[in-house]
Amino acid sequence: MADFRASTILFQARVAFAVHVVVAMLCMKVSPLFALVVFVFSPLWYFVYFSIALLLLRPLEFFIKHQTIVSTGKLLRARPEIKVVGISGSYGKTTMKSVLATVLAEKYSVAATPESYNVPLSVARWLKKVLDTKPEVLVVEMGEHYEGDIREMC
């Protein structure tokens, strides 16, 4: 998940730099000296460029997240023999998930979400990887960063 966040932030930085270059090119229409001043001093305005980049990328991010979750849901529904145990709550989710996975592993092939993967996108990405291992039981930690996250995972 950290790799995904890092690549997303790097992509946003590239879009912000592209916005920076476009602004400088538009300033070239006014005057080359003005464009140079804008290009040199506009890194002070990078928060504006990042805001524009975030606004431009939000629909793409939503679409990718939605498609990942929907396609993973279809893959999981195609495997009705897999039992899924969801763990939610305010405290102790990760500990309970680890204990339950250890107990169930005595009799079944168990896969549990790693670390604190507990939001829909991270769980969906993990499920895509783990479904190939043919587990009998999935132990999934479910956190709710946004209203409706747990409903979406169910």
JSON list of N, CA, C and O in Angstrom, two decimals, residues 7-23 45-62:
[
{"chain": "A", "resi": 7, "resn": "SER", "atom": "N", "xyz": [3.64, 6.12, -5.39]},
{"chain": "A", "resi": 7, "resn": "SER", "atom": "CA", "xyz": [3.51, 6.31, -6.83]},
{"chain": "A", "resi": 7, "resn": "SER", "atom": "C", "xyz": [2.41, 7.31, -7.15]},
{"chain": "A", "resi": 7, "resn": "SER", "atom": "O", "xyz": [2.53, 8.08, -8.10]},
{"chain": "A", "resi": 8, "resn": "THR", "atom": "N", "xyz": [1.34, 7.34, -6.35]},
{"chain": "A", "resi": 8, "resn": "THR", "atom": "CA", "xyz": [0.27, 8.31, -6.56]},
{"chain": "A", "resi": 8, "resn": "THR", "atom": "C", "xyz": [0.78, 9.72, -6.29]},
{"chain": "A", "resi": 8, "resn": "THR", "atom": "O", "xyz": [0.51, 10.64, -7.06]},
{"chain": "A", "resi": 9, "resn": "ILE", "atom": "N", "xyz": [1.53, 9.90, -5.22]},
{"chain": "A", "resi": 9, "resn": "ILE", "atom": "CA", "xyz": [2.07, 11.22, -4.90]},
{"chain": "A", "resi": 9, "resn": "ILE", "atom": "C", "xyz": [3.06, 11.66, -5.96]},
{"chain": "A", "resi": 9, "resn": "ILE", "atom": "O", "xyz": [3.08, 12.82, -6.38]},
{"chain": "A", "resi": 10, "resn": "LEU", "atom": "N", "xyz": [3.89, 10.74, -6.44]},
{"chain": "A", "resi": 10, "resn": "LEU", "atom": "CA", "xyz": [4.84, 11.07, -7.50]},
{"chain": "A", "resi": 10, "resn": "LEU", "atom": "C", "xyz": [4.10, 11.49, -8.77]},
{"chain": "A", "resi": 10, "resn": "LEU", "atom": "O", "xyz": [4.48, 12.46, -9.43]},
{"chain": "A", "resi": 11, "resn": "PHE", "atom": "N", "xyz": [3.02, 10.77, -9.10]},
{"chain": "A", "resi": 11, "resn": "PHE", "atom": "CA", "xyz": [2.23, 11.13, -10.28]},
{"chain": "A", "resi": 11, "resn": "PHE", "atom": "C", "xyz": [1.61, 12.51, -10.11]},
{"chain": "A", "resi": 11, "resn": "PHE", "atom": "O", "xyz": [1.61, 13.32, -11.03]},
{"chain": "A", "resi": 12, "resn": "GLN", "atom": "N", "xyz": [1.10, 12.81, -8.91]},
{"chain": "A", "resi": 12, "resn": "GLN", "atom": "CA", "xyz": [0.52, 14.12, -8.64]},
{"chain": "A", "resi": 12, "resn": "GLN", "atom": "C", "xyz": [1.58, 15.21, -8.77]},
{"chain": "A", "resi": 12, "resn": "GLN", "atom": "O", "xyz": [1.31, 16.30, -9.28]},
{"chain": "A", "resi": 13, "resn": "ALA", "atom": "N", "xyz": [2.79, 14.93, -8.33]},
{"chain": "A", "resi": 13, "resn": "ALA", "atom": "CA", "xyz": [3.88, 15.90, -8.46]},
{"chain": "A", "resi": 13, "resn": "ALA", "atom": "C", "xyz": [4.20, 16.16, -9.93]},
{"chain": "A", "resi": 13, "resn": "ALA", "atom": "O", "xyz": [4.46, 17.30, -10.33]},
{"chain": "A", "resi": 14, "resn": "ARG", "atom": "N", "xyz": [4.18, 15.10, -10.74]},
{"chain": "A", "resi": 14, "resn": "ARG", "atom": "CA", "xyz": [4.43, 15.27, -12.18]},
{"chain": "A", "resi": 14, "resn": "ARG", "atom": "C", "xyz": [3.35, 16.11, -12.83]},
{"chain": "A", "resi": 14, "resn": "ARG", "atom": "O", "xyz": [3.63, 16.97, -13.67]},
{"chain": "A", "resi": 15, "resn": "VAL", "atom": "N", "xyz": [2.09, 15.87, -12.46]},
{"chain": "A", "resi": 15, "resn": "VAL", "atom": "CA", "xyz": [0.99, 16.67, -13.01]},
{"chain": "A", "resi": 15, "resn": "VAL", "atom": "C", "xyz": [1.14, 18.12, -12.55]},
{"chain": "A", "resi": 15, "resn": "VAL", "atom": "O", "xyz": [0.94, 19.05, -13.33]},
{"chain": "A", "resi": 16, "resn": "ALA", "atom": "N", "xyz": [1.51, 18.32, -11.28]},
{"chain": "A", "resi": 16, "resn": "ALA", "atom": "CA", "xyz": [1.71, 19.68, -10.77]},
{"chain": "A", "resi": 16, "resn": "ALA", "atom": "C", "xyz": [2.82, 20.38, -11.55]},
{"chain": "A", "resi": 16, "resn": "ALA", "atom": "O", "xyz": [2.70, 21.56, -11.89]},
{"chain": "A", "resi": 17, "resn": "PHE", "atom": "N", "xyz": [3.91, 19.67, -11.84]},
{"chain": "A", "resi": 17, "resn": "PHE", "atom": "CA", "xyz": [4.99, 20.28, -12.62]},
{"chain": "A", "resi": 17, "resn": "PHE", "atom": "C", "xyz": [4.51, 20.60, -14.03]},
{"chain": "A", "resi": 17, "resn": "PHE", "atom": "O", "xyz": [4.86, 21.64, -14.59]},
{"chain": "A", "resi": 18, "resn": "ALA", "atom": "N", "xyz": [3.69, 19.72, -14.60]},
{"chain": "A", "resi": 18, "resn": "ALA", "atom": "CA", "xyz": [3.15, 19.98, -15.94]},
{"chain": "A", "resi": 18, "resn": "ALA", "atom": "C", "xyz": [2.29, 21.25, -15.92]},
{"chain": "A", "resi": 18, "resn": "ALA", "atom": "O", "xyz": [2.38, 22.08, -16.85]},
{"chain": "A", "resi": 19, "resn": "VAL", "atom": "N", "xyz": [1.49, 21.42, -14.89]},
{"chain": "A", "resi": 19, "resn": "VAL", "atom": "CA", "xyz": [0.69, 22.64, -14.75]},
{"chain": "A", "resi": 19, "resn": "VAL", "atom": "C", "xyz": [1.63, 23.84, -14.64]},
{"chain": "A", "resi": 19, "resn": "VAL", "atom": "O", "xyz": [1.40, 24.89, -15.26]},
{"chain": "A", "resi": 20, "resn": "HIS", "atom": "N", "xyz": [2.71, 23.69, -13.89]},
{"chain": "A", "resi": 20, "resn": "HIS", "atom": "CA", "xyz": [3.72, 24.74, -13.73]},
{"chain": "A", "resi": 20, "resn": "HIS", "atom": "C", "xyz": [4.29, 25.14, -15.09]},
{"chain": "A", "resi": 20, "resn": "HIS", "atom": "O", "xyz": [4.39, 26.34, -15.41]},
{"chain": "A", "resi": 21, "resn": "VAL", "atom": "N", "xyz": [4.64, 24.18, -15.90]},
{"chain": "A", "resi": 21, "resn": "VAL", "atom": "CA", "xyz": [5.22, 24.45, -17.23]},
{"chain": "A", "resi": 21, "resn": "VAL", "atom": "C", "xyz": [4.18, 25.12, -18.13]},
{"chain": "A", "resi": 21, "resn": "VAL", "atom": "O", "xyz": [4.50, 26.07, -18.86]},
{"chain": "A", "resi": 22, "resn": "VAL", "atom": "N", "xyz": [2.95, 24.66, -18.09]},
{"chain": "A", "resi": 22, "resn": "VAL", "atom": "CA", "xyz": [1.89, 25.25, -18.92]},
{"chain": "A", "resi": 22, "resn": "VAL", "atom": "C", "xyz": [1.68, 26.71, -18.53]},
{"chain": "A", "resi": 22, "resn": "VAL", "atom": "O", "xyz": [1.55, 27.59, -19.41]},
{"chain": "A", "resi": 23, "resn": "VAL", "atom": "N", "xyz": [1.68, 27.00, -17.24]},
{"chain": "A", "resi": 23, "resn": "VAL", "atom": "CA", "xyz": [1.53, 28.40, -16.79]},
{"chain": "A", "resi": 23, "resn": "VAL", "atom": "C", "xyz": [2.69, 29.24, -17.33]},
{"chain": "A", "resi": 23, "resn": "VAL", "atom": "O", "xyz": [2.48, 30.35, -17.83]},
{"chain": "A", "resi": 45, "resn": "TRP", "atom": "N", "xyz": [4.38, 28.81, -5.37]},
{"chain": "A", "resi": 45, "resn": "TRP", "atom": "CA", "xyz": [2.95, 28.60, -5.59]},
{"chain": "A", "resi": 45, "resn": "TRP", "atom": "C", "xyz": [2.62, 27.13, -5.82]},
{"chain": "A", "resi": 45, "resn": "TRP", "atom": "O", "xyz": [1.56, 26.80, -6.30]},
{"chain": "A", "resi": 46, "resn": "TYR", "atom": "N", "xyz": [3.55, 26.24, -5.50]},
{"chain": "A", "resi": 46, "resn": "TYR", "atom": "CA", "xyz": [3.32, 24.82, -5.80]},
{"chain": "A", "resi": 46, "resn": "TYR", "atom": "C", "xyz": [2.08, 24.26, -5.13]},
{"chain": "A", "resi": 46, "resn": "TYR", "atom": "O", "xyz": [1.47, 23.34, -5.63]},
{"chain": "A", "resi": 47, "resn": "PHE", "atom": "N", "xyz": [1.70, 24.81, -3.98]},
{"chain": "A", "resi": 47, "resn": "PHE", "atom": "CA", "xyz": [0.46, 24.33, -3.34]},
{"chain": "A", "resi": 47, "resn": "PHE", "atom": "C", "xyz": [-0.73, 24.55, -4.25]},
{"chain": "A", "resi": 47, "resn": "PHE", "atom": "O", "xyz": [-1.65, 23.75, -4.29]},
{"chain": "A", "resi": 48, "resn": "VAL", "atom": "N", "xyz": [-0.71, 25.63, -5.04]},
{"chain": "A", "resi": 48, "resn": "VAL", "atom": "CA", "xyz": [-1.79, 25.88, -6.00]},
{"chain": "A", "resi": 48, "resn": "VAL", "atom": "C", "xyz": [-1.73, 24.83, -7.11]},
{"chain": "A", "resi": 48, "resn": "VAL", "atom": "O", "xyz": [-2.75, 24.25, -7.49]},
{"chain": "A", "resi": 49, "resn": "TYR", "atom": "N", "xyz": [-0.51, 24.54, -7.61]},
{"chain": "A", "resi": 49, "resn": "TYR", "atom": "CA", "xyz": [-0.37, 23.54, -8.67]},
{"chain": "A", "resi": 49, "resn": "TYR", "atom": "C", "xyz": [-0.79, 22.16, -8.19]},
{"chain": "A", "resi": 49, "resn": "TYR", "atom": "O", "xyz": [-1.45, 21.40, -8.90]},
{"chain": "A", "resi": 50, "resn": "PHE", "atom": "N", "xyz": [-0.42, 21.82, -6.95]},
{"chain": "A", "resi": 50, "resn": "PHE", "atom": "CA", "xyz": [-0.83, 20.53, -6.40]},
{"chain": "A", "resi": 50, "resn": "PHE", "atom": "C", "xyz": [-2.34, 20.46, -6.23]},
{"chain": "A", "resi": 50, "resn": "PHE", "atom": "O", "xyz": [-2.96, 19.43, -6.46]},
{"chain": "A", "resi": 51, "resn": "SER", "atom": "N", "xyz": [-2.94, 21.57, -5.84]},
{"chain": "A", "resi": 51, "resn": "SER", "atom": "CA", "xyz": [-4.40, 21.59, -5.71]},
{"chain": "A", "resi": 51, "resn": "SER", "atom": "C", "xyz": [-5.07, 21.36, -7.05]},
{"chain": "A", "resi": 51, "resn": "SER", "atom": "O", "xyz": [-6.04, 20.61, -7.16]},
{"chain": "A", "resi": 52, "resn": "ILE", "atom": "N", "xyz": [-4.54, 22.01, -8.09]},
{"chain": "A", "resi": 52, "resn": "ILE", "atom": "CA", "xyz": [-5.08, 21.82, -9.44]},
{"chain": "A", "resi": 52, "resn": "ILE", "atom": "C", "xyz": [-4.87, 20.37, -9.87]},
{"chain": "A", "resi": 52, "resn": "ILE", "atom": "O", "xyz": [-5.79, 19.74, -10.43]},
{"chain": "A", "resi": 53, "resn": "ALA", "atom": "N", "xyz": [-3.69, 19.82, -9.60]},
{"chain": "A", "resi": 53, "resn": "ALA", "atom": "CA", "xyz": [-3.41, 18.42, -9.96]},
{"chain": "A", "resi": 53, "resn": "ALA", "atom": "C", "xyz": [-4.37, 17.48, -9.25]},
{"chain": "A", "resi": 53, "resn": "ALA", "atom": "O", "xyz": [-4.89, 16.53, -9.85]},
{"chain": "A", "resi": 54, "resn": "LEU", "atom": "N", "xyz": [-4.63, 17.73, -7.97]},
{"chain": "A", "resi": 54, "resn": "LEU", "atom": "CA", "xyz": [-5.56, 16.88, -7.22]},
{"chain": "A", "resi": 54, "resn": "LEU", "atom": "C", "xyz": [-6.96, 16.96, -7.81]},
{"chain": "A", "resi": 54, "resn": "LEU", "atom": "O", "xyz": [-7.65, 15.94, -7.93]},
{"chain": "A", "resi": 55, "resn": "LEU", "atom": "N", "xyz": [-7.39, 18.15, -8.18]},
{"chain": "A", "resi": 55, "resn": "LEU", "atom": "CA", "xyz": [-8.72, 18.30, -8.78]},
{"chain": "A", "resi": 55, "resn": "LEU", "atom": "C", "xyz": [-8.81, 17.58, -10.13]},
{"chain": "A", "resi": 55, "resn": "LEU", "atom": "O", "xyz": [-9.83, 16.97, -10.44]},
{"chain": "A", "resi": 56, "resn": "LEU", "atom": "N", "xyz": [-7.73, 17.65, -10.90]},
{"chain": "A", "resi": 56, "resn": "LEU", "atom": "CA", "xyz": [-7.73, 16.97, -12.20]},
{"chain": "A", "resi": 56, "resn": "LEU", "atom": "C", "xyz": [-7.69, 15.45, -12.06]},
{"chain": "A", "resi": 56, "resn": "LEU", "atom": "O", "xyz": [-8.28, 14.73, -12.86]},
{"chain": "A", "resi": 57, "resn": "LEU", "atom": "N", "xyz": [-6.99, 14.96, -11.03]},
{"chain": "A", "resi": 57, "resn": "LEU", "atom": "CA", "xyz": [-6.80, 13.52, -10.88]},
{"chain": "A", "resi": 57, "resn": "LEU", "atom": "C", "xyz": [-7.89, 12.84, -10.06]},
{"chain": "A", "resi": 57, "resn": "LEU", "atom": "O", "xyz": [-8.00, 11.61, -10.09]},
{"chain": "A", "resi": 58, "resn": "ARG", "atom": "N", "xyz": [-8.69, 13.58, -9.32]},
{"chain": "A", "resi": 58, "resn": "ARG", "atom": "CA", "xyz": [-9.71, 12.98, -8.45]},
{"chain": "A", "resi": 58, "resn": "ARG", "atom": "C", "xyz": [-10.66, 12.05, -9.21]},
{"chain": "A", "resi": 58, "resn": "ARG", "atom": "O", "xyz": [-10.90, 10.94, -8.75]},
{"chain": "A", "resi": 59, "resn": "PRO", "atom": "N", "xyz": [-11.21, 12.44, -10.37]},
{"chain": "A", "resi": 59, "resn": "PRO", "atom": "CA", "xyz": [-12.10, 11.52, -11.08]},
{"chain": "A", "resi": 59, "resn": "PRO", "atom": "C", "xyz": [-11.39, 10.23, -11.52]},
{"chain": "A", "resi": 59, "resn": "PRO", "atom": "O", "xyz": [-11.96, 9.15, -11.43]},
{"chain": "A", "resi": 60, "resn": "LEU", "atom": "N", "xyz": [-10.15, 10.36, -11.96]},
{"chain": "A", "resi": 60, "resn": "LEU", "atom": "CA", "xyz": [-9.38, 9.18, -12.38]},
{"chain": "A", "resi": 60, "resn": "LEU", "atom": "C", "xyz": [-9.12, 8.27, -11.18]},
{"chain": "A", "resi": 60, "resn": "LEU", "atom": "O", "xyz": [-9.29, 7.05, -11.27]},
{"chain": "A", "resi": 61, "resn": "GLU", "atom": "N", "xyz": [-8.76, 8.84, -10.05]},
{"chain": "A", "resi": 61, "resn": "GLU", "atom": "CA", "xyz": [-8.52, 8.06, -8.84]},
{"chain": "A", "resi": 61, "resn": "GLU", "atom": "C", "xyz": [-9.79, 7.33, -8.40]},
{"chain": "A", "resi": 61, "resn": "GLU", "atom": "O", "xyz": [-9.75, 6.16, -8.05]},
{"chain": "A", "resi": 62, "resn": "PHE", "atom": "N", "xyz": [-10.92, 8.02, -8.43]},
{"chain": "A", "resi": 62, "resn": "PHE", "atom": "CA", "xyz": [-12.19, 7.41, -8.05]},
{"chain": "A", "resi": 62, "resn": "PHE", "atom": "C", "xyz": [-12.53, 6.25, -8.99]},
{"chain": "A", "resi": 62, "resn": "PHE", "atom": "O", "xyz": [-12.95, 5.18, -8.55]}
]
